[in-house]
Amino acid sequence: MMPALEGRSVGELLLDCDLLVRDVLMDTPLMDGRVMVRTWGEVVEAAADLWRAFPESSASANEFERRDPDQVLMEQLQTMNASLMKAARRRQWPGEGPGDDRLLRVCENLTTAAGLLPRRRTDVRPMRPEVRSDLDAAKARLVHVLYVGAHGVQVALNRDLRYLAAMPASKRAALPAESMKRTVEARDRMAAFEQLAGSYVWGTFPAALHGEHKPLPEPDRLRQALATWDIQAHRALAGAITAATMTLIAQTQAHTAFASQTLLRAGAETGSIEPGQYRTRLAPALESAQASWVGLATAWGQLAPSGGRGLERDLVTAANEIRAATLEIIHEGTGVASVETLAARVDLKQVAQTLQFGLATSTDLAYALLEATADPHVLASARSVNALAMALEARGTYGNVSTEAWVRPVDHAQDRPVALPDLVRISLTRAVERVTQAVTTAAGAAAFISAPDGAHQVKLLAPKPDSGPHHVLQRPACQAAARSRSCVR
């Protein structure tokens, strides 16, 4: 095992980058080509730095005698990117402004990964076959990040072109004279970048991932990650609340709900938890909880400014750890690991109990979000608030509307953080209420996980003389769940 890659950090960072660029393609309506082009140059430079930090697979006496074709490819990609960025700096397009928050996270992850890889002399210490396999997997995933990311930028630029083409001539005249031309040029150059990166991806991905070394997860990591996340999320909601904070919390909870579904399903299939209770009660409740968290994340995501502004560093770190702790268990290659793989990696019964506690705390967090939504000091992007308010007004489902503008013109022009109009707040409150109902149901359905073997069903006992005809002895887990539901409000 290559010492530089034997820690999970580098592999986790690359996997997170891969998933982030895939997420970009899932949010087409929120894409902005100019914003993504501003950030793309940094992503490629960070990828090139990481590539140079990888240990060399072989050493040659003269670097000009035989060059690594992989290194040549990365130099080509870096040169193409430098040319595009140089042209952008000379012109008004794409101009100054914020960057894409997901691409900025990709850049940060790649930079961190490069710092974790010290140089290693392969002429003195030859690379072992298993290390070579790990290196090939890391390179394949890195270029795949650039390939998918370039495609995402290209899709965003095509969307911008369609928007410009449909814009009235009077509005188009107010834009920089060469906006359309420069957008087309950037789109075509990103397409060329994508094709070059694809030439490497097509021959390596996902085949190279099969030899990737994946150490067993630390037994206590998931529990600690869930506890830390719960603390940081509550602290963030106790401070200055922004739409970006609410979005990140909902996104992380949606990811945790998906991971919980995957692991608890595996637990049911292997007999680690009671299969009947899972199928009839817990599985539907988890699906509903995940869907409600996704809906809330989408609703708040429309109001969050680009670039991740307003996010506390500790909250972001805790969210990243949740993703890493769950993905190291459930992810394999390019998708979700099989039930057999999950059972070999972790004790599914112990993980199920950890997730049960996570579901219980998510109920309290959902109610904290409900209180935060009612806070009059919650701030969101002025332009996004105005757009959402106009869309809700057009639906006509939220009662009477004001005759005044939703935001001040000066706030809209500069996209300042503004308070939420009542119309928007009512819509968000309804979304959070759906979350609280769904997660409370899921937490109650998960109560059977901690029951002793053979105690999954509540049994009717013969009534005591003074108990009356309907006396039922409940198991402690049911009693605890009932108490938590009655006290949570």
Short mmCIF file of C-alpha atoms in Angstrom, two decimals:
data_model
loop_
_atom_site.label_atom_id
_atom_site.label_comp_id
_atom_site.label_asym_id
_atom_site.label_seq_id
_atom_site.Cartn_x
_atom_site.Cartn_y
_atom_site.Cartn_z
CA MET A 1 0.00 0.00 0.00
CA MET A 2 1.44 3.38 -1.01
CA PRO A 3 2.16 5.30 2.21
CA ALA A 4 0.97 8.58 0.73
CA LEU A 5 -2.44 7.12 -0.08
CA GLU A 6 -2.89 4.65 2.75
CA GLY A 7 -4.92 7.19 4.75
CA ARG A 8 -8.50 7.57 3.68
CA SER A 9 -8.28 11.32 3.29
CA VAL A 10 -7.00 11.46 -0.29
CA GLY A 11 -9.44 8.87 -1.58
CA GLU A 12 -12.32 10.53 0.27
CA LEU A 13 -11.44 13.93 -1.13
CA LEU A 14 -11.34 12.63 -4.68
CA LEU A 15 -14.61 10.77 -4.24
CA ASP A 16 -16.24 13.90 -2.84
CA CYS A 17 -14.99 15.88 -5.84
CA ASP A 18 -16.44 13.27 -8.18
CA LEU A 19 -19.83 13.44 -6.47
CA LEU A 20 -19.82 17.25 -6.39
CA VAL A 21 -19.33 17.60 -10.15
CA ARG A 22 -22.07 15.04 -10.69
CA ASP A 23 -24.34 17.12 -8.45
CA VAL A 24 -23.69 20.09 -10.72
CA LEU A 25 -25.32 18.23 -13.60
CA MET A 26 -28.35 17.44 -11.41
CA ASP A 27 -29.06 21.15 -10.78
CA THR A 28 -29.33 22.43 -14.35
CA PRO A 29 -31.86 25.19 -13.47
CA LEU A 30 -29.36 26.70 -11.01
CA MET A 31 -26.42 26.67 -13.43
CA ASP A 32 -24.73 29.91 -14.44
CA GLY A 33 -22.10 29.52 -17.15
CA ARG A 34 -20.24 32.72 -16.36
CA VAL A 35 -20.02 31.86 -12.65
CA MET A 36 -18.73 28.37 -13.46
CA VAL A 37 -16.13 29.64 -15.96
CA ARG A 38 -14.77 32.01 -13.30
CA THR A 39 -14.13 29.04 -11.03
CA TRP A 40 -13.09 26.43 -13.57
CA GLY A 41 -9.54 27.72 -14.05
CA GLU A 42 -8.76 27.20 -10.36
CA VAL A 43 -10.15 23.66 -10.48
CA VAL A 44 -7.84 22.65 -13.33
CA GLU A 45 -4.80 24.23 -11.69
CA ALA A 46 -5.53 22.44 -8.42
CA ALA A 47 -5.94 19.15 -10.32
CA ALA A 48 -2.58 19.68 -12.05
CA ASP A 49 -0.90 20.36 -8.70
CA LEU A 50 -2.35 17.14 -7.29
CA TRP A 51 -1.24 15.19 -10.37
CA ARG A 52 2.34 16.42 -9.92
CA ALA A 53 2.19 15.39 -6.25
CA PHE A 54 1.39 11.78 -7.18
CA PRO A 55 4.46 9.51 -6.96
CA GLU A 56 5.94 8.64 -10.32
CA SER A 57 5.35 5.12 -11.52
CA SER A 58 8.83 4.85 -13.03
CA ALA A 59 12.00 6.89 -13.39
CA SER A 60 13.91 7.50 -16.60
CA ALA A 61 17.49 8.56 -16.99
CA ASN A 62 16.56 11.49 -19.19
CA GLU A 63 13.17 13.13 -18.94
CA PHE A 64 13.26 13.81 -22.69
CA GLU A 65 13.93 10.17 -23.62
CA ARG A 66 10.61 8.83 -22.45
CA ARG A 67 7.83 10.94 -20.97
CA ASP A 68 4.86 9.55 -19.12
CA PRO A 69 1.90 9.89 -21.51
CA ASP A 70 -0.38 10.54 -18.54
CA GLN A 71 1.76 13.52 -17.54
CA VAL A 72 1.67 14.83 -21.11
CA LEU A 73 -2.12 14.64 -21.07
CA MET A 74 -2.35 16.66 -17.87
CA GLU A 75 0.02 19.27 -19.28
CA GLN A 76 -2.21 19.54 -22.36
CA LEU A 77 -5.29 20.05 -20.21
CA GLN A 78 -3.49 22.64 -18.12
CA THR A 79 -2.32 24.50 -21.25
CA MET A 80 -5.83 24.56 -22.72
CA ASN A 81 -7.20 25.89 -19.46
CA ALA A 82 -4.49 28.58 -19.19
CA SER A 83 -5.31 29.78 -22.72
CA LEU A 84 -9.02 30.04 -21.92
CA MET A 85 -8.39 31.90 -18.66
CA LYS A 86 -5.96 34.30 -20.32
CA ALA A 87 -8.55 35.16 -22.96
CA ALA A 88 -11.18 35.68 -20.25
CA ARG A 89 -8.96 38.11 -18.33
CA ARG A 90 -8.44 40.27 -21.43
CA ARG A 91 -12.17 40.75 -21.99
CA GLN A 92 -15.26 41.88 -20.10
CA TRP A 93 -16.68 38.36 -20.18
CA PRO A 94 -17.23 36.56 -17.82
CA GLY A 95 -16.26 39.54 -15.64
CA GLU A 96 -15.67 39.69 -11.91
CA GLY A 97 -18.04 38.15 -9.40
CA PRO A 98 -18.63 35.12 -7.17
CA GLY A 99 -17.62 31.60 -8.11
CA ASP A 100 -19.63 28.39 -8.16
CA ASP A 101 -19.72 27.02 -4.62
CA ARG A 102 -19.50 23.35 -5.63
CA LEU A 103 -16.56 23.92 -7.93
CA LEU A 104 -14.89 25.94 -5.20
CA ARG A 105 -15.28 22.95 -2.88
CA VAL A 106 -13.77 20.72 -5.55
CA CYS A 107 -10.81 23.08 -5.81
CA GLU A 108 -10.37 23.12 -2.04
CA ASN A 109 -10.52 19.32 -1.83
CA LEU A 110 -7.91 18.89 -4.56
CA THR A 111 -5.59 21.40 -2.92
CA THR A 112 -5.93 19.62 0.42
CA ALA A 113 -5.25 16.25 -1.19
CA ALA A 114 -2.08 17.56 -2.84
CA GLY A 115 -0.80 18.69 0.56
CA LEU A 116 -1.24 15.16 1.92
CA LEU A 117 1.08 13.59 -0.66
CA PRO A 118 4.80 14.00 0.07
CA ARG A 119 7.25 13.36 -2.76
CA ARG A 120 8.57 9.81 -2.98
CA ARG A 121 11.68 8.65 -4.87
CA THR A 122 10.72 5.67 -6.99
CA ASP A 123 14.28 5.23 -8.25
CA VAL A 124 15.32 4.28 -4.70
CA ARG A 125 12.16 2.50 -3.60
CA PRO A 126 10.31 0.84 -6.50
CA MET A 127 6.53 0.92 -6.52
CA ARG A 128 4.76 -2.29 -5.54
CA PRO A 129 1.90 -3.64 -7.70
CA GLU A 130 -0.79 -2.79 -5.13
CA VAL A 131 0.55 0.74 -4.88
CA ARG A 132 0.49 1.00 -8.67
CA SER A 133 -3.17 -0.04 -8.65
CA ASP A 134 -3.99 2.61 -6.04
CA LEU A 135 -2.22 5.26 -8.08
CA ASP A 136 -4.05 4.28 -11.27
CA ALA A 137 -7.38 4.51 -9.45
CA ALA A 138 -6.55 7.96 -8.07
CA LYS A 139 -5.53 9.24 -11.51
CA ALA A 140 -8.66 7.81 -13.15
CA ARG A 141 -10.92 9.44 -10.59
CA LEU A 142 -9.10 12.78 -10.85
CA VAL A 143 -9.41 12.99 -14.64
CA HIS A 144 -13.01 11.85 -14.37
CA VAL A 145 -13.63 14.87 -12.12
CA LEU A 146 -12.25 17.15 -14.84
CA TYR A 147 -14.21 15.33 -17.55
CA VAL A 148 -17.58 15.57 -15.80
CA GLY A 149 -16.84 19.08 -14.55
CA ALA A 150 -16.00 20.31 -18.04
CA HIS A 151 -19.22 18.79 -19.32
CA GLY A 152 -21.14 20.60 -16.59
CA VAL A 153 -19.61 23.95 -17.55
CA GLN A 154 -20.43 23.26 -21.18
CA VAL A 155 -24.06 22.44 -20.32
CA ALA A 156 -24.32 25.68 -18.33
CA LEU A 157 -22.90 27.72 -21.21
CA ASN A 158 -25.38 26.14 -23.63
CA ARG A 159 -28.15 27.10 -21.24
CA ASP A 160 -26.85 30.68 -21.15
CA LEU A 161 -26.84 30.77 -24.93
CA ARG A 162 -30.48 29.68 -25.09
CA TYR A 163 -31.35 32.38 -22.56
CA LEU A 164 -29.52 35.06 -24.56
CA ALA A 165 -31.18 33.96 -27.77
CA ALA A 166 -34.64 34.24 -26.21
CA MET A 167 -33.93 37.61 -24.59
CA PRO A 168 -35.62 40.66 -26.15
CA ALA A 169 -33.26 42.75 -28.27
CA SER A 170 -33.68 45.77 -25.98
CA LYS A 171 -32.40 43.81 -22.97
CA ARG A 172 -29.64 42.11 -24.94
CA ALA A 173 -28.34 45.55 -25.99
CA ALA A 174 -27.68 46.40 -22.35
CA LEU A 175 -25.24 43.48 -22.04
CA PRO A 176 -21.55 43.65 -23.02
CA ALA A 177 -21.30 43.73 -26.81
CA GLU A 178 -19.54 40.37 -27.16
CA SER A 179 -21.47 38.33 -24.55
CA MET A 180 -22.96 35.97 -27.11
CA LYS A 181 -19.72 35.57 -29.05
CA ARG A 182 -17.59 34.95 -25.95
CA THR A 183 -20.10 32.48 -24.54
CA VAL A 184 -19.98 30.50 -27.78
CA GLU A 185 -16.18 30.55 -27.76
CA ALA A 186 -15.98 29.37 -24.16
CA ARG A 187 -18.53 26.64 -24.88
CA ASP A 188 -16.53 25.32 -27.83
CA ARG A 189 -13.24 25.38 -25.92
CA MET A 190 -14.79 23.57 -22.97
CA ALA A 191 -16.08 20.94 -25.41
CA ALA A 192 -12.52 20.42 -26.67
CA PHE A 193 -11.27 20.13 -23.08
CA GLU A 194 -13.98 17.58 -22.33
CA GLN A 195 -13.05 15.46 -25.36
CA LEU A 196 -9.36 15.42 -24.42
CA ALA A 197 -10.10 14.44 -20.82
CA GLY A 198 -12.54 11.86 -22.15
CA SER A 199 -9.80 10.17 -24.15
CA TYR A 200 -8.21 9.20 -20.83
CA VAL A 201 -11.46 8.45 -19.00
CA TRP A 202 -12.75 6.09 -21.67
CA GLY A 203 -9.71 3.84 -21.24
CA THR A 204 -9.46 3.91 -17.45
CA PHE A 205 -12.82 4.64 -15.80
CA PRO A 206 -14.24 2.72 -14.03
CA ALA A 207 -11.93 -0.27 -14.72
CA ALA A 208 -9.02 1.29 -12.80
CA LEU A 209 -11.15 1.63 -9.67
CA HIS A 210 -11.37 -2.16 -9.25
CA GLY A 211 -7.82 -2.29 -7.89
CA GLU A 212 -8.31 0.60 -5.47
CA HIS A 213 -7.35 -0.18 -1.87
CA LYS A 214 -10.16 0.54 0.57
CA PRO A 215 -9.35 0.06 4.26
CA LEU A 216 -12.11 -0.97 6.64
CA PRO A 217 -13.98 1.95 8.22
CA GLU A 218 -13.19 2.90 11.79
CA PRO A 219 -15.96 1.40 13.95
CA ASP A 220 -16.77 4.62 15.83
CA ARG A 221 -16.36 7.15 13.05
CA LEU A 222 -19.99 7.31 11.93
CA ARG A 223 -21.31 7.76 15.47
CA GLN A 224 -18.85 10.57 16.18
CA ALA A 225 -19.63 12.24 12.85
CA LEU A 226 -23.38 12.19 13.55
CA ALA A 227 -22.90 13.60 17.04
CA THR A 228 -20.55 16.36 15.87
CA TRP A 229 -22.90 17.29 13.04
CA ASP A 230 -25.87 17.53 15.41
CA ILE A 231 -23.93 19.87 17.70
CA GLN A 232 -22.66 22.11 14.90
CA ALA A 233 -26.06 22.29 13.18
CA HIS A 234 -27.76 23.40 16.40
CA ARG A 235 -25.01 25.95 17.06
CA ALA A 236 -25.40 27.36 13.55
CA LEU A 237 -29.15 27.74 14.05
CA ALA A 238 -28.55 29.53 17.35
CA GLY A 239 -26.49 32.21 15.60
CA ALA A 240 -27.07 34.42 12.56
CA ILE A 241 -29.15 32.29 10.20
CA THR A 242 -28.80 32.48 6.43
CA ALA A 243 -30.38 30.64 3.53
CA ALA A 244 -27.00 29.03 2.83
CA THR A 245 -26.93 27.57 6.35
CA MET A 246 -30.45 26.18 6.04
CA THR A 247 -29.62 24.71 2.63
CA LEU A 248 -26.49 22.94 3.85
CA ILE A 249 -28.31 21.48 6.86
CA ALA A 250 -31.14 20.14 4.70
CA GLN A 251 -28.71 18.76 2.08
CA THR A 252 -26.65 16.96 4.73
CA GLN A 253 -29.76 15.51 6.34
CA ALA A 254 -30.97 14.29 2.93
CA HIS A 255 -27.61 12.59 2.34
CA THR A 256 -27.74 10.99 5.80
CA ALA A 257 -31.28 9.74 5.12
CA PHE A 258 -30.11 8.12 1.88
CA ALA A 259 -27.17 6.44 3.63
CA SER A 260 -29.51 5.27 6.41
CA GLN A 261 -31.82 3.70 3.83
CA THR A 262 -28.92 1.87 2.22
CA LEU A 263 -27.46 0.52 5.46
CA LEU A 264 -30.74 -0.39 7.14
CA ARG A 265 -31.92 -2.17 4.01
CA ALA A 266 -28.72 -4.22 4.10
CA GLY A 267 -29.31 -4.87 7.79
CA ALA A 268 -32.79 -6.20 7.05
CA GLU A 269 -31.59 -8.40 4.21
CA THR A 270 -28.86 -9.94 6.36
CA GLY A 271 -31.05 -10.40 9.42
CA SER A 272 -29.19 -7.82 11.50
CA ILE A 273 -32.51 -6.08 12.10
CA GLU A 274 -36.03 -7.51 11.93
CA PRO A 275 -36.95 -7.70 8.19
CA GLY A 276 -40.73 -7.50 8.58
CA GLN A 277 -40.65 -4.34 10.68
CA TYR A 278 -38.24 -2.78 8.23
CA ARG A 279 -40.36 -3.51 5.15
CA THR A 280 -43.71 -2.54 6.60
CA ARG A 281 -42.83 0.46 8.76
CA LEU A 282 -39.28 1.74 8.53
CA ALA A 283 -38.60 1.61 4.77
CA PRO A 284 -41.62 3.75 3.79
CA ALA A 285 -40.89 6.19 6.62
CA LEU A 286 -37.25 6.58 5.55
CA GLU A 287 -38.23 7.18 1.93
CA SER A 288 -40.67 9.87 3.01
CA ALA A 289 -38.07 11.48 5.28
CA GLN A 290 -35.45 11.59 2.54
CA ALA A 291 -37.92 13.06 0.04
CA SER A 292 -38.97 15.76 2.51
CA TRP A 293 -35.34 16.71 3.25
CA VAL A 294 -34.58 16.91 -0.47
CA GLY A 295 -37.62 19.13 -0.98
CA LEU A 296 -36.53 21.43 1.84
CA ALA A 297 -32.97 21.61 0.50
CA THR A 298 -34.33 22.55 -2.93
CA ALA A 299 -36.60 25.22 -1.47
CA TRP A 300 -33.85 26.88 0.56
CA GLY A 301 -31.31 26.34 -2.22
CA GLN A 302 -33.28 28.71 -4.43
CA LEU A 303 -32.65 31.47 -1.88
CA ALA A 304 -28.97 30.83 -1.11
CA PRO A 305 -26.41 33.10 -2.79
CA SER A 306 -23.75 31.52 -4.98
CA GLY A 307 -20.28 30.95 -3.60
CA GLY A 308 -21.37 29.49 -0.26
CA ARG A 309 -21.44 32.88 1.47
CA GLY A 310 -22.74 32.91 5.03
CA LEU A 311 -21.54 29.42 5.96
CA GLU A 312 -19.68 28.78 9.19
CA ARG A 313 -16.45 26.86 8.76
CA ASP A 314 -17.19 24.40 11.58
CA LEU A 315 -20.57 23.58 10.03
CA VAL A 316 -19.00 22.90 6.64
CA THR A 317 -16.34 20.70 8.23
CA ALA A 318 -18.95 18.69 10.11
CA ALA A 319 -21.03 18.27 6.94
CA ASN A 320 -17.98 17.07 5.02
CA GLU A 321 -17.20 14.53 7.73
CA ILE A 322 -20.76 13.17 7.57
CA ARG A 323 -20.38 12.65 3.82
CA ALA A 324 -16.97 11.03 4.24
CA ALA A 325 -18.04 8.76 7.11
CA THR A 326 -21.08 7.46 5.22
CA LEU A 327 -19.49 7.22 1.78
CA GLU A 328 -16.55 5.16 3.02
CA ILE A 329 -19.12 2.57 4.09
CA ILE A 330 -21.76 2.60 1.35
CA HIS A 331 -19.76 3.58 -1.73
CA GLU A 332 -17.94 1.15 -4.00
CA GLY A 333 -16.36 2.03 -7.34
CA THR A 334 -18.89 4.24 -9.09
CA GLY A 335 -22.00 3.36 -7.09
CA VAL A 336 -23.47 1.84 -3.96
CA ALA A 337 -21.77 -1.22 -2.49
CA SER A 338 -23.54 -4.58 -2.49
CA VAL A 339 -25.16 -6.00 0.62
CA GLU A 340 -22.37 -8.57 0.91
CA THR A 341 -19.72 -5.84 0.78
CA LEU A 342 -21.53 -3.75 3.39
CA ALA A 343 -21.82 -6.74 5.72
CA ALA A 344 -18.08 -7.40 5.36
CA ARG A 345 -17.13 -3.79 6.07
CA VAL A 346 -19.15 -3.02 9.18
CA ASP A 347 -21.24 -4.59 11.90
CA LEU A 348 -24.66 -3.82 10.44
CA LYS A 349 -26.44 -4.35 13.74
CA GLN A 350 -24.22 -1.83 15.49
CA VAL A 351 -24.52 0.63 12.59
CA ALA A 352 -28.31 0.25 12.67
CA GLN A 353 -28.39 1.29 16.33
CA THR A 354 -26.15 4.27 15.55
CA LEU A 355 -28.51 5.33 12.77
CA GLN A 356 -31.49 4.93 15.09
CA PHE A 357 -29.99 7.52 17.42
CA GLY A 358 -29.27 9.71 14.39
CA LEU A 359 -32.94 9.55 13.39
CA ALA A 360 -33.96 10.53 16.91
CA THR A 361 -31.72 13.61 16.94
CA SER A 362 -32.85 14.60 13.44
CA THR A 363 -36.35 15.04 14.85
CA ASP A 364 -35.12 17.69 17.25
CA LEU A 365 -33.08 19.30 14.47
CA ALA A 366 -36.16 19.48 12.25
CA TYR A 367 -38.05 21.37 14.95
CA ALA A 368 -35.07 23.69 15.39
CA LEU A 369 -35.25 24.41 11.66
CA LEU A 370 -38.96 25.16 12.03
CA GLU A 371 -38.18 27.72 14.75
CA ALA A 372 -35.36 29.20 12.65
CA THR A 373 -37.66 29.62 9.67
CA ALA A 374 -39.95 31.79 11.81
CA ASP A 375 -37.01 34.00 12.81
CA PRO A 376 -37.55 37.47 11.25
CA HIS A 377 -33.78 37.94 10.98
CA VAL A 378 -33.21 35.10 8.50
CA LEU A 379 -31.53 36.53 5.39
CA ALA A 380 -31.50 35.36 1.79
CA SER A 381 -30.44 36.57 -1.66
CA ALA A 382 -32.59 39.54 -2.75
CA ARG A 383 -32.88 38.39 -6.35
CA SER A 384 -33.75 34.86 -5.34
CA VAL A 385 -36.31 36.07 -2.80
CA ASN A 386 -37.95 38.26 -5.43
CA ALA A 387 -38.04 35.45 -8.01
CA LEU A 388 -39.53 32.95 -5.55
CA ALA A 389 -42.10 35.45 -4.25
CA MET A 390 -43.23 36.25 -7.79
CA ALA A 391 -43.55 32.53 -8.59
CA LEU A 392 -45.59 31.92 -5.41
CA GLU A 393 -47.75 34.93 -6.15
CA ALA A 394 -48.48 33.60 -9.61
CA ARG A 395 -49.69 30.30 -8.13
CA GLY A 396 -52.13 32.14 -5.91
CA THR A 397 -52.11 29.50 -3.17
CA TYR A 398 -50.71 31.50 -0.26
CA GLY A 399 -53.49 34.01 0.47
CA ASN A 400 -53.52 37.73 -0.15
CA VAL A 401 -50.39 39.32 -1.54
CA SER A 402 -48.90 42.75 -1.07
CA THR A 403 -49.13 45.45 -3.72
CA GLU A 404 -45.60 46.62 -2.87
CA ALA A 405 -42.38 45.31 -4.39
CA TRP A 406 -41.02 42.19 -2.72
CA VAL A 407 -37.51 43.68 -2.39
CA ARG A 408 -36.09 47.16 -2.79
CA PRO A 409 -34.64 47.92 -6.25
CA VAL A 410 -31.22 48.76 -4.79
CA ASP A 411 -31.13 45.42 -2.93
CA HIS A 412 -32.15 43.57 -6.09
CA ALA A 413 -29.51 45.34 -8.19
CA GLN A 414 -26.70 44.42 -5.78
CA ASP A 415 -28.25 41.10 -4.69
CA ARG A 416 -27.97 41.98 -1.03
CA PRO A 417 -29.12 39.68 1.79
CA VAL A 418 -32.70 40.61 2.72
CA ALA A 419 -35.36 39.41 5.13
CA LEU A 420 -37.99 36.96 3.91
CA PRO A 421 -41.42 38.26 2.88
CA ASP A 422 -44.34 36.55 4.61
CA LEU A 423 -45.32 34.84 1.37
CA VAL A 424 -41.92 33.13 1.10
CA ARG A 425 -41.77 32.36 4.82
CA ILE A 426 -45.16 30.60 4.73
CA SER A 427 -44.02 28.42 1.83
CA LEU A 428 -40.79 27.46 3.61
CA THR A 429 -42.63 26.81 6.88
CA ARG A 430 -44.89 24.32 5.14
CA ALA A 431 -41.85 22.56 3.71
CA VAL A 432 -40.24 22.29 7.17
CA GLU A 433 -43.50 21.04 8.67
CA ARG A 434 -43.50 18.20 6.16
CA VAL A 435 -39.96 17.38 7.25
CA THR A 436 -40.82 17.34 10.96
CA GLN A 437 -43.76 15.04 10.37
CA ALA A 438 -41.72 12.66 8.20
CA VAL A 439 -38.66 12.42 10.46
CA THR A 440 -40.79 12.01 13.59
CA THR A 441 -42.55 9.08 11.94
CA ALA A 442 -39.21 7.59 10.85
CA ALA A 443 -37.73 7.92 14.35
CA GLY A 444 -40.76 6.16 15.83
CA ALA A 445 -40.60 3.40 13.22
CA ALA A 446 -36.91 2.84 14.02
CA ALA A 447 -37.58 2.18 17.71
CA PHE A 448 -37.63 -1.58 17.12
CA ILE A 449 -33.93 -1.62 16.21
CA SER A 450 -32.76 -1.43 19.83
CA ALA A 451 -35.26 -4.05 21.03
CA PRO A 452 -33.84 -7.30 22.42
CA ASP A 453 -34.06 -10.36 20.19
CA GLY A 454 -37.58 -11.73 20.12
CA ALA A 455 -39.08 -8.51 21.50
CA HIS A 456 -39.96 -6.88 18.20
CA GLN A 457 -43.68 -7.27 18.74
CA VAL A 458 -45.68 -5.78 21.58
CA LYS A 459 -47.33 -8.65 23.47
CA LEU A 460 -50.71 -8.59 25.15
CA LEU A 461 -50.47 -10.04 28.65
CA ALA A 462 -53.17 -11.27 30.97
CA PRO A 463 -54.53 -8.23 32.80
CA LYS A 464 -53.75 -7.77 36.44
CA PRO A 465 -56.71 -7.72 38.80
CA ASP A 466 -56.58 -3.93 39.14
CA SER A 467 -55.59 -3.08 35.58
CA GLY A 468 -58.83 -3.29 33.64
CA PRO A 469 -59.52 -5.18 30.42
CA HIS A 470 -57.21 -3.18 28.13
CA HIS A 471 -53.96 -3.27 30.02
CA VAL A 472 -50.94 -3.68 27.70
CA LEU A 473 -47.36 -4.10 28.79
CA GLN A 474 -45.13 -2.20 26.38
CA ARG A 475 -41.48 -2.93 25.82
CA PRO A 476 -39.08 -0.20 27.03
CA ALA A 477 -38.13 0.88 23.49
CA CYS A 478 -41.76 1.69 22.67
CA GLN A 479 -42.13 3.61 25.91
CA ALA A 480 -38.99 5.63 25.18
CA ALA A 481 -40.19 6.38 21.67
CA ALA A 482 -43.59 7.48 22.98
CA ARG A 483 -41.97 9.77 25.52
CA SER A 484 -39.70 11.32 22.87
CA ARG A 485 -42.66 11.99 20.58
CA SER A 486 -44.70 13.57 23.37
CA CYS A 487 -41.89 15.81 24.59
CA VAL A 488 -40.39 16.87 21.29
CA ARG A 489 -42.83 19.73 20.82
#
